[in-house]
Amino acid sequence: MASAKSSTKGEYHVAGKYRLVRKIGSGSFGDIYLAMNIANGEEVAVKLESVKARHPQLIYESKLYKILQGGVGIPHIRWWGVEKDYNVLVMDLLGPSIEDLFNFCSRKFSLKTVLMLADQMINRIEFVHTKNFIHRDIKPDNFLMGIGRHCNKVYLIDFGLAKKFRDSRTRQHIQYREDKNLTGTARYASINAHLGIEQSRRDDMESLGYVLMYFNRGSLPWQGLKAGTKKQKYERISEKKMSTPVEVLCKNFPAEFAMYLNYTRGLRFEEPPDYMYLRQLFRILFRTLNYQYDYVFDWTMLKQKAANSATVANGGTTHMATVGHVTYLKVWPPGSASCRQFSLQRVQLIIILSLCKEGSRLQVKTLKTVFLYWVQFCMYIQFSVL
């Protein structure tokens, strides 16, 4: 690699204080490196992009990170700028992506893990929206877990495709448009994005719905479709997505997932999503199933099992598994979550929450507000503010 500055033979530095150690990721934009602060040995991540890139996005992304700084689950930026032939972004080192962890867990998450992730993921997207931007590439690869004392916190990354949907001063929303090219990842793109409609907040939320069902099912019905060209493949994905009823996509899973998708698909272009309503759908389900919000994800159990035994029972051999750039001891994956029936309490809460949602649309907000305060009070001990 001939990037950044070279001080001694074989060593490369950026910003005069970070030494690149090894590559830990790559993408269409360039490469990500593990780097070390020369002064104190602290590890960071360095994102490099050639200044000659056909569609450079790192400087734009750096400016957006600056706007988002201070938000929970937004990586802290140490430095950004241009050095020689590269745009450079230095940020906190994070853990593996949720896609990496999904593979680590044999491509199936328990319902408890999906619900704990959903709660944080909705929060992250909502925060970005409050800053007047939409992400436009919501997918498992763009959600990372933290490390150290932040290992249970979900981070949202990769804002190269993000777009401002509302003027910060006037609060004027962007105009509805059609004939737009698909931006983002086709697998998780909203139906409107496939149809060439300008994206808005509703599209980020719909994409998250597909991500959650991907975690539940292990795959989505429109994966693995063959086509001669990328355009034809996108068309096939779009056709399959539109022809698959939500009830079929979410079959054998709790009704809340179908409710989530039906709600997000029904939003108008400029309509703000009711993030609280969507969170409470999953929080009520979580509580009804008697889960504990203890941050014990499926991969946490794998690591705990590994820690409890120095070696895996196989002739005393210890097996290692690399998740992203983090290495864990790998043991037998946990069993799938057992099936549970709807409880009367849960059905009642779903009906009330749905009625409140209709009341909100009719501008009758009092009942909904009282109900949400009641739910928050009941679950105060169970949920931390993330």
Short mmCIF file of C-alpha atoms in Angstrom, two decimals:
data_model
loop_
_atom_site.label_atom_id
_atom_site.label_comp_id
_atom_site.label_asym_id
_atom_site.label_seq_id
_atom_site.Cartn_x
_atom_site.Cartn_y
_atom_site.Cartn_z
CA MET A 1 0.00 0.00 0.00
CA ALA A 2 1.31 3.40 -0.91
CA SER A 3 -1.10 5.47 1.13
CA ALA A 4 -0.52 8.20 3.67
CA LYS A 5 2.93 8.96 5.03
CA SER A 6 5.79 6.56 5.52
CA SER A 7 8.23 7.29 8.36
CA THR A 8 10.29 4.15 8.68
CA LYS A 9 10.50 1.34 6.17
CA GLY A 10 7.30 -0.72 6.19
CA GLU A 11 5.41 1.68 8.47
CA TYR A 12 2.67 4.06 7.35
CA HIS A 13 1.24 6.93 9.33
CA VAL A 14 -1.74 9.25 9.02
CA ALA A 15 -2.39 12.57 10.73
CA GLY A 16 1.15 12.36 12.09
CA LYS A 17 0.09 10.19 15.02
CA TYR A 18 -1.60 6.98 13.83
CA ARG A 19 0.37 3.98 12.57
CA LEU A 20 -1.50 1.62 10.26
CA VAL A 21 -1.31 -1.98 11.50
CA ARG A 22 -3.40 -4.12 9.13
CA LYS A 23 -6.42 -4.03 6.85
CA ILE A 24 -9.64 -5.11 8.54
CA GLY A 25 -12.21 -4.30 5.87
CA SER A 26 -12.85 -3.00 2.38
CA GLY A 27 -15.62 -1.78 0.15
CA SER A 28 -16.40 0.20 -2.98
CA PHE A 29 -15.07 3.35 -1.28
CA GLY A 30 -11.66 1.96 -0.33
CA ASP A 31 -10.20 0.18 2.69
CA ILE A 32 -10.46 0.23 6.48
CA TYR A 33 -7.33 -0.29 8.59
CA LEU A 34 -6.67 -1.07 12.20
CA ALA A 35 -4.29 1.65 13.40
CA MET A 36 -2.53 2.56 16.62
CA ASN A 37 -2.00 5.90 18.29
CA ILE A 38 1.80 6.22 18.43
CA ALA A 39 1.68 8.24 21.65
CA ASN A 40 -0.46 5.97 23.85
CA GLY A 41 -0.97 2.69 21.95
CA GLU A 42 -4.73 3.19 21.62
CA GLU A 43 -6.30 1.32 18.70
CA VAL A 44 -8.48 3.16 16.18
CA ALA A 45 -10.00 2.54 12.76
CA VAL A 46 -8.76 4.42 9.69
CA LYS A 47 -10.86 4.64 6.53
CA LEU A 48 -8.96 5.42 3.32
CA GLU A 49 -10.37 6.44 -0.06
CA SER A 50 -8.42 7.39 -3.15
CA VAL A 51 -8.86 11.04 -4.13
CA LYS A 52 -9.20 9.71 -7.68
CA ALA A 53 -12.23 7.57 -6.83
CA ARG A 54 -14.99 7.83 -9.43
CA HIS A 55 -17.59 8.71 -6.80
CA PRO A 56 -15.67 10.00 -3.76
CA GLN A 57 -17.79 10.03 -0.63
CA LEU A 58 -15.45 9.98 2.37
CA ILE A 59 -15.17 13.76 2.81
CA TYR A 60 -18.96 14.07 2.58
CA GLU A 61 -19.33 11.23 5.09
CA SER A 62 -16.82 12.89 7.43
CA LYS A 63 -18.83 16.12 7.44
CA LEU A 64 -22.00 14.19 8.20
CA TYR A 65 -20.32 12.37 11.09
CA LYS A 66 -19.40 15.80 12.46
CA ILE A 67 -23.09 16.81 12.40
CA LEU A 68 -24.05 13.58 14.17
CA GLN A 69 -21.31 13.72 16.82
CA GLY A 70 -22.54 13.18 20.36
CA GLY A 71 -25.39 10.88 19.40
CA VAL A 72 -25.64 7.53 21.17
CA GLY A 73 -24.38 4.80 18.87
CA ILE A 74 -22.61 7.20 16.50
CA PRO A 75 -18.83 6.57 16.18
CA HIS A 76 -16.56 9.29 17.54
CA ILE A 77 -14.41 10.92 14.83
CA ARG A 78 -10.77 11.55 15.80
CA TRP A 79 -9.54 13.23 12.59
CA TRP A 80 -10.37 13.62 8.93
CA GLY A 81 -8.72 15.25 5.96
CA VAL A 82 -6.59 14.59 2.88
CA GLU A 83 -3.09 13.14 2.91
CA LYS A 84 -1.24 12.69 -0.37
CA ASP A 85 -3.49 10.61 -2.65
CA TYR A 86 -6.04 9.63 -0.01
CA ASN A 87 -9.06 10.99 1.77
CA VAL A 88 -8.69 9.86 5.38
CA LEU A 89 -11.16 9.35 8.23
CA VAL A 90 -9.92 8.30 11.69
CA MET A 91 -12.59 7.04 14.07
CA ASP A 92 -13.12 4.92 17.16
CA LEU A 93 -12.50 1.21 16.67
CA LEU A 94 -15.73 -0.76 16.88
CA GLY A 95 -16.54 -4.44 17.12
CA PRO A 96 -17.97 -6.79 14.48
CA SER A 97 -20.96 -5.94 12.32
CA ILE A 98 -24.29 -7.57 13.08
CA GLU A 99 -23.95 -9.39 9.76
CA ASP A 100 -20.67 -10.89 11.03
CA LEU A 101 -22.36 -11.88 14.29
CA PHE A 102 -25.31 -13.33 12.36
CA ASN A 103 -22.91 -15.64 10.52
CA PHE A 104 -21.14 -16.42 13.80
CA CYS A 105 -24.50 -17.56 15.22
CA SER A 106 -25.15 -19.94 12.30
CA ARG A 107 -27.34 -17.38 10.50
CA LYS A 108 -30.25 -17.46 12.95
CA PHE A 109 -30.99 -15.15 15.85
CA SER A 110 -33.35 -15.94 18.69
CA LEU A 111 -36.44 -13.77 19.01
CA LYS A 112 -35.00 -12.20 22.16
CA THR A 113 -31.87 -11.08 20.33
CA VAL A 114 -33.90 -9.69 17.40
CA LEU A 115 -36.11 -7.67 19.75
CA MET A 116 -33.18 -6.25 21.73
CA LEU A 117 -31.50 -5.25 18.47
CA ALA A 118 -34.71 -3.74 17.07
CA ASP A 119 -35.04 -1.43 20.07
CA GLN A 120 -31.58 0.07 19.59
CA MET A 121 -31.74 0.12 15.79
CA ILE A 122 -34.97 2.14 15.79
CA ASN A 123 -33.31 4.59 18.19
CA ARG A 124 -30.27 5.01 15.95
CA ILE A 125 -32.32 5.70 12.84
CA GLU A 126 -34.59 8.09 14.71
CA PHE A 127 -31.55 10.09 15.89
CA VAL A 128 -30.25 10.46 12.33
CA HIS A 129 -33.69 11.63 11.23
CA THR A 130 -33.79 14.25 14.01
CA LYS A 131 -30.62 15.69 12.44
CA ASN A 132 -32.51 16.09 9.13
CA PHE A 133 -30.82 13.21 7.30
CA ILE A 134 -31.93 9.82 6.01
CA HIS A 135 -29.41 6.96 5.84
CA ARG A 136 -30.60 5.22 2.63
CA ASP A 137 -28.54 2.06 3.16
CA ILE A 138 -29.98 0.32 6.21
CA LYS A 139 -28.56 -3.21 6.33
CA PRO A 140 -26.92 -5.57 8.88
CA ASP A 141 -23.41 -4.68 7.66
CA ASN A 142 -23.95 -1.05 8.66
CA PHE A 143 -24.78 -1.80 12.28
CA LEU A 144 -21.77 -2.61 14.47
CA MET A 145 -21.45 -3.58 18.11
CA GLY A 146 -19.12 -1.61 20.33
CA ILE A 147 -16.13 -2.99 22.22
CA GLY A 148 -15.06 -2.92 25.86
CA ARG A 149 -17.60 -1.23 28.12
CA HIS A 150 -19.67 -0.41 25.02
CA CYS A 151 -19.85 -4.02 23.80
CA ASN A 152 -23.66 -4.14 24.14
CA LYS A 153 -24.28 -0.89 22.30
CA VAL A 154 -25.36 -0.90 18.64
CA TYR A 155 -23.64 1.64 16.37
CA LEU A 156 -24.86 2.90 13.00
CA ILE A 157 -22.13 3.55 10.42
CA ASP A 158 -21.48 4.28 6.73
CA PHE A 159 -23.21 7.54 5.85
CA GLY A 160 -21.78 7.83 2.35
CA LEU A 161 -25.25 7.49 0.79
CA ALA A 162 -27.08 9.58 3.39
CA LYS A 163 -29.11 12.56 2.18
CA LYS A 164 -30.59 15.64 3.79
CA PHE A 165 -34.37 15.33 3.61
CA ARG A 166 -35.26 18.56 5.41
CA ASP A 167 -33.83 22.06 5.65
CA SER A 168 -32.35 22.63 9.11
CA ARG A 169 -33.64 26.20 9.37
CA THR A 170 -36.96 26.27 7.52
CA ARG A 171 -37.83 22.58 8.16
CA GLN A 172 -38.91 22.40 4.51
CA HIS A 173 -39.10 18.77 3.35
CA ILE A 174 -37.54 17.74 0.03
CA GLN A 175 -39.94 17.44 -2.89
CA TYR A 176 -41.54 14.20 -4.01
CA ARG A 177 -39.86 12.93 -7.16
CA GLU A 178 -39.92 9.87 -9.38
CA ASP A 179 -37.57 8.25 -11.91
CA LYS A 180 -34.78 8.01 -9.34
CA ASN A 181 -32.13 5.30 -9.54
CA LEU A 182 -32.07 2.75 -6.74
CA THR A 183 -29.81 3.94 -3.94
CA GLY A 184 -28.72 1.47 -1.28
CA THR A 185 -28.78 -2.32 -1.11
CA ALA A 186 -31.50 -3.99 -3.20
CA ARG A 187 -32.09 -6.80 -0.69
CA TYR A 188 -33.30 -4.36 1.99
CA ALA A 189 -34.55 -1.49 -0.20
CA SER A 190 -38.12 -0.27 0.24
CA ILE A 191 -40.69 -0.94 -2.44
CA ASN A 192 -40.90 2.77 -3.23
CA ALA A 193 -37.12 2.90 -3.71
CA HIS A 194 -37.46 0.05 -6.24
CA LEU A 195 -40.17 2.05 -8.01
CA GLY A 196 -37.82 5.00 -8.43
CA ILE A 197 -39.51 7.24 -5.87
CA GLU A 198 -37.42 9.72 -3.89
CA GLN A 199 -36.58 8.26 -0.49
CA SER A 200 -37.66 9.77 2.82
CA ARG A 201 -37.84 8.67 6.45
CA ARG A 202 -40.38 5.96 5.70
CA ASP A 203 -37.89 4.11 3.50
CA ASP A 204 -35.25 3.76 6.24
CA MET A 205 -37.90 2.32 8.54
CA GLU A 206 -39.23 -0.12 5.94
CA SER A 207 -35.68 -1.31 5.22
CA LEU A 208 -35.22 -2.01 8.93
CA GLY A 209 -38.33 -4.19 8.81
CA TYR A 210 -36.70 -6.36 6.14
CA VAL A 211 -33.50 -6.52 8.21
CA LEU A 212 -35.45 -7.81 11.22
CA MET A 213 -37.21 -10.47 9.14
CA TYR A 214 -33.84 -11.47 7.67
CA PHE A 215 -32.66 -12.08 11.24
CA ASN A 216 -35.82 -14.04 12.06
CA ARG A 217 -35.91 -16.19 8.94
CA GLY A 218 -32.23 -16.56 8.09
CA SER A 219 -32.87 -15.25 4.57
CA LEU A 220 -35.42 -13.29 2.56
CA PRO A 221 -37.55 -14.72 -0.30
CA TRP A 222 -35.86 -12.46 -2.88
CA GLN A 223 -32.32 -13.62 -2.11
CA GLY A 224 -30.40 -15.74 -4.60
CA LEU A 225 -32.36 -14.68 -7.69
CA LYS A 226 -30.42 -15.10 -10.93
CA ALA A 227 -30.34 -12.55 -13.75
CA GLY A 228 -28.15 -11.58 -16.68
CA THR A 229 -27.49 -8.01 -15.59
CA LYS A 230 -27.59 -6.01 -12.38
CA LYS A 231 -30.61 -4.08 -13.66
CA GLN A 232 -32.48 -7.30 -14.41
CA LYS A 233 -31.59 -8.65 -10.97
CA TYR A 234 -32.93 -5.51 -9.29
CA GLU A 235 -36.14 -5.88 -11.30
CA ARG A 236 -36.53 -9.51 -10.21
CA ILE A 237 -35.92 -8.57 -6.58
CA SER A 238 -38.49 -5.79 -6.87
CA GLU A 239 -41.08 -8.09 -8.45
CA LYS A 240 -40.59 -10.77 -5.80
CA LYS A 241 -40.70 -8.23 -2.97
CA MET A 242 -43.93 -6.66 -4.24
CA SER A 243 -45.59 -10.02 -4.91
CA THR A 244 -44.78 -11.42 -1.44
CA PRO A 245 -47.57 -10.42 0.98
CA VAL A 246 -46.37 -9.14 4.34
CA GLU A 247 -48.37 -11.90 6.05
CA VAL A 248 -46.47 -14.52 4.02
CA LEU A 249 -43.09 -12.89 4.70
CA CYS A 250 -43.82 -12.84 8.44
CA LYS A 251 -45.62 -16.19 8.65
CA ASN A 252 -44.83 -18.21 11.80
CA PHE A 253 -43.42 -15.13 13.52
CA PRO A 254 -45.13 -12.79 15.99
CA ALA A 255 -47.76 -10.50 14.45
CA GLU A 256 -45.82 -7.41 15.54
CA PHE A 257 -43.39 -7.83 12.64
CA ALA A 258 -46.22 -7.77 10.09
CA MET A 259 -47.73 -4.79 11.91
CA TYR A 260 -44.40 -2.98 11.72
CA LEU A 261 -44.04 -3.53 7.97
CA ASN A 262 -47.65 -2.70 7.18
CA TYR A 263 -47.31 0.54 9.15
CA THR A 264 -44.06 1.65 7.50
CA ARG A 265 -45.32 0.77 4.02
CA GLY A 266 -48.41 2.86 4.67
CA LEU A 267 -46.57 6.06 5.58
CA ARG A 268 -46.91 9.06 3.29
CA PHE A 269 -43.80 10.62 1.69
CA GLU A 270 -43.41 13.49 4.17
CA GLU A 271 -45.07 11.80 7.14
CA PRO A 272 -42.84 11.43 10.21
CA PRO A 273 -42.72 7.82 11.44
CA ASP A 274 -44.09 7.25 14.93
CA TYR A 275 -40.89 5.82 16.39
CA MET A 276 -42.43 5.40 19.84
CA TYR A 277 -45.29 3.34 18.41
CA LEU A 278 -42.83 1.07 16.59
CA ARG A 279 -40.63 0.66 19.67
CA GLN A 280 -43.61 -0.19 21.85
CA LEU A 281 -44.81 -2.86 19.42
CA PHE A 282 -41.63 -4.81 20.11
CA ARG A 283 -41.27 -3.82 23.78
CA ILE A 284 -44.76 -5.11 24.60
CA LEU A 285 -43.94 -8.37 22.82
CA PHE A 286 -40.64 -8.58 24.71
CA ARG A 287 -42.34 -8.09 28.07
CA THR A 288 -45.19 -10.48 27.29
CA LEU A 289 -42.69 -13.23 26.52
CA ASN A 290 -41.07 -12.60 29.93
CA TYR A 291 -37.67 -11.80 28.45
CA GLN A 292 -35.18 -9.88 30.55
CA TYR A 293 -33.37 -6.91 29.01
CA ASP A 294 -30.03 -8.22 30.25
CA TYR A 295 -27.97 -7.63 27.08
CA VAL A 296 -27.41 -11.38 26.74
CA PHE A 297 -27.42 -11.67 22.95
CA ASP A 298 -26.97 -14.98 21.16
CA TRP A 299 -23.28 -14.28 20.57
CA THR A 300 -22.88 -13.35 24.25
CA MET A 301 -23.91 -16.88 25.18
CA LEU A 302 -21.37 -18.30 22.76
CA LYS A 303 -18.60 -16.25 24.36
CA GLN A 304 -19.76 -17.13 27.88
CA LYS A 305 -19.71 -20.83 27.08
CA ALA A 306 -16.22 -20.44 25.71
CA ALA A 307 -15.07 -18.60 28.81
CA ASN A 308 -16.46 -21.31 31.09
CA SER A 309 -14.38 -23.99 29.46
CA ALA A 310 -10.76 -23.52 28.49
CA THR A 311 -11.13 -26.05 25.70
CA VAL A 312 -14.01 -27.34 23.60
CA ALA A 313 -14.77 -31.03 24.11
CA ASN A 314 -13.08 -32.46 21.05
CA GLY A 315 -9.85 -34.05 22.15
CA GLY A 316 -9.07 -30.97 24.21
CA THR A 317 -8.96 -28.73 21.13
CA THR A 318 -9.84 -25.06 21.37
CA HIS A 319 -11.50 -23.70 18.24
CA MET A 320 -11.22 -20.03 17.37
CA ALA A 321 -13.71 -18.03 15.33
CA THR A 322 -13.07 -14.61 13.87
CA VAL A 323 -16.01 -12.23 13.84
CA GLY A 324 -15.09 -9.17 11.83
CA HIS A 325 -11.66 -8.23 13.17
CA VAL A 326 -12.43 -9.64 16.65
CA THR A 327 -11.55 -13.24 17.51
CA TYR A 328 -13.70 -15.33 19.88
CA LEU A 329 -13.62 -18.89 21.16
CA LYS A 330 -16.29 -20.79 19.22
CA VAL A 331 -18.52 -23.41 20.83
CA TRP A 332 -21.80 -25.06 19.95
CA PRO A 333 -24.42 -22.51 18.85
CA PRO A 334 -27.44 -22.03 21.10
CA GLY A 335 -30.68 -23.77 20.23
CA SER A 336 -33.48 -21.97 18.48
CA ALA A 337 -36.02 -20.13 20.59
CA SER A 338 -39.05 -22.23 21.51
CA CYS A 339 -42.41 -21.32 20.01
CA ARG A 340 -44.81 -19.37 22.21
CA GLN A 341 -48.50 -18.66 21.81
CA PHE A 342 -50.07 -15.23 22.00
CA SER A 343 -51.21 -14.37 25.50
CA LEU A 344 -54.50 -12.61 26.15
CA GLN A 345 -52.59 -9.72 27.73
CA ARG A 346 -50.46 -9.27 24.62
CA VAL A 347 -53.46 -9.37 22.28
CA GLN A 348 -55.21 -6.75 24.40
CA LEU A 349 -52.15 -4.49 24.35
CA ILE A 350 -51.80 -4.88 20.58
CA ILE A 351 -55.46 -3.91 20.09
CA ILE A 352 -55.13 -0.89 22.39
CA LEU A 353 -51.91 0.23 20.71
CA SER A 354 -53.52 -0.11 17.28
CA LEU A 355 -56.55 1.90 18.39
CA CYS A 356 -54.24 4.56 19.76
CA LYS A 357 -52.46 4.70 16.42
CA GLU A 358 -55.79 5.25 14.63
CA GLY A 359 -56.68 7.89 17.21
CA SER A 360 -53.44 9.69 16.45
CA ARG A 361 -54.24 9.79 12.75
CA LEU A 362 -57.62 11.35 13.63
CA GLN A 363 -55.84 13.92 15.82
CA VAL A 364 -57.25 12.32 19.01
CA LYS A 365 -53.92 12.20 20.82
CA THR A 366 -54.89 12.15 24.50
CA LEU A 367 -55.64 8.42 24.75
CA LYS A 368 -52.44 7.51 22.96
CA THR A 369 -50.31 9.76 25.16
CA VAL A 370 -51.79 8.33 28.38
CA PHE A 371 -51.30 4.80 27.11
CA LEU A 372 -47.65 5.34 26.15
CA TYR A 373 -46.86 6.89 29.52
CA TRP A 374 -48.43 3.85 31.16
CA VAL A 375 -46.35 1.46 29.06
CA GLN A 376 -43.17 3.42 29.78
CA PHE A 377 -43.91 3.32 33.52
CA CYS A 378 -44.56 -0.45 33.48
CA MET A 379 -41.30 -1.13 31.67
CA TYR A 380 -39.15 1.52 33.31
CA ILE A 381 -37.08 -1.01 35.23
CA GLN A 382 -36.80 -3.40 32.29
CA PHE A 383 -35.49 -1.00 29.64
CA SER A 384 -32.52 1.31 29.78
CA VAL A 385 -32.45 4.44 27.67
CA LEU A 386 -30.08 3.74 24.79
#
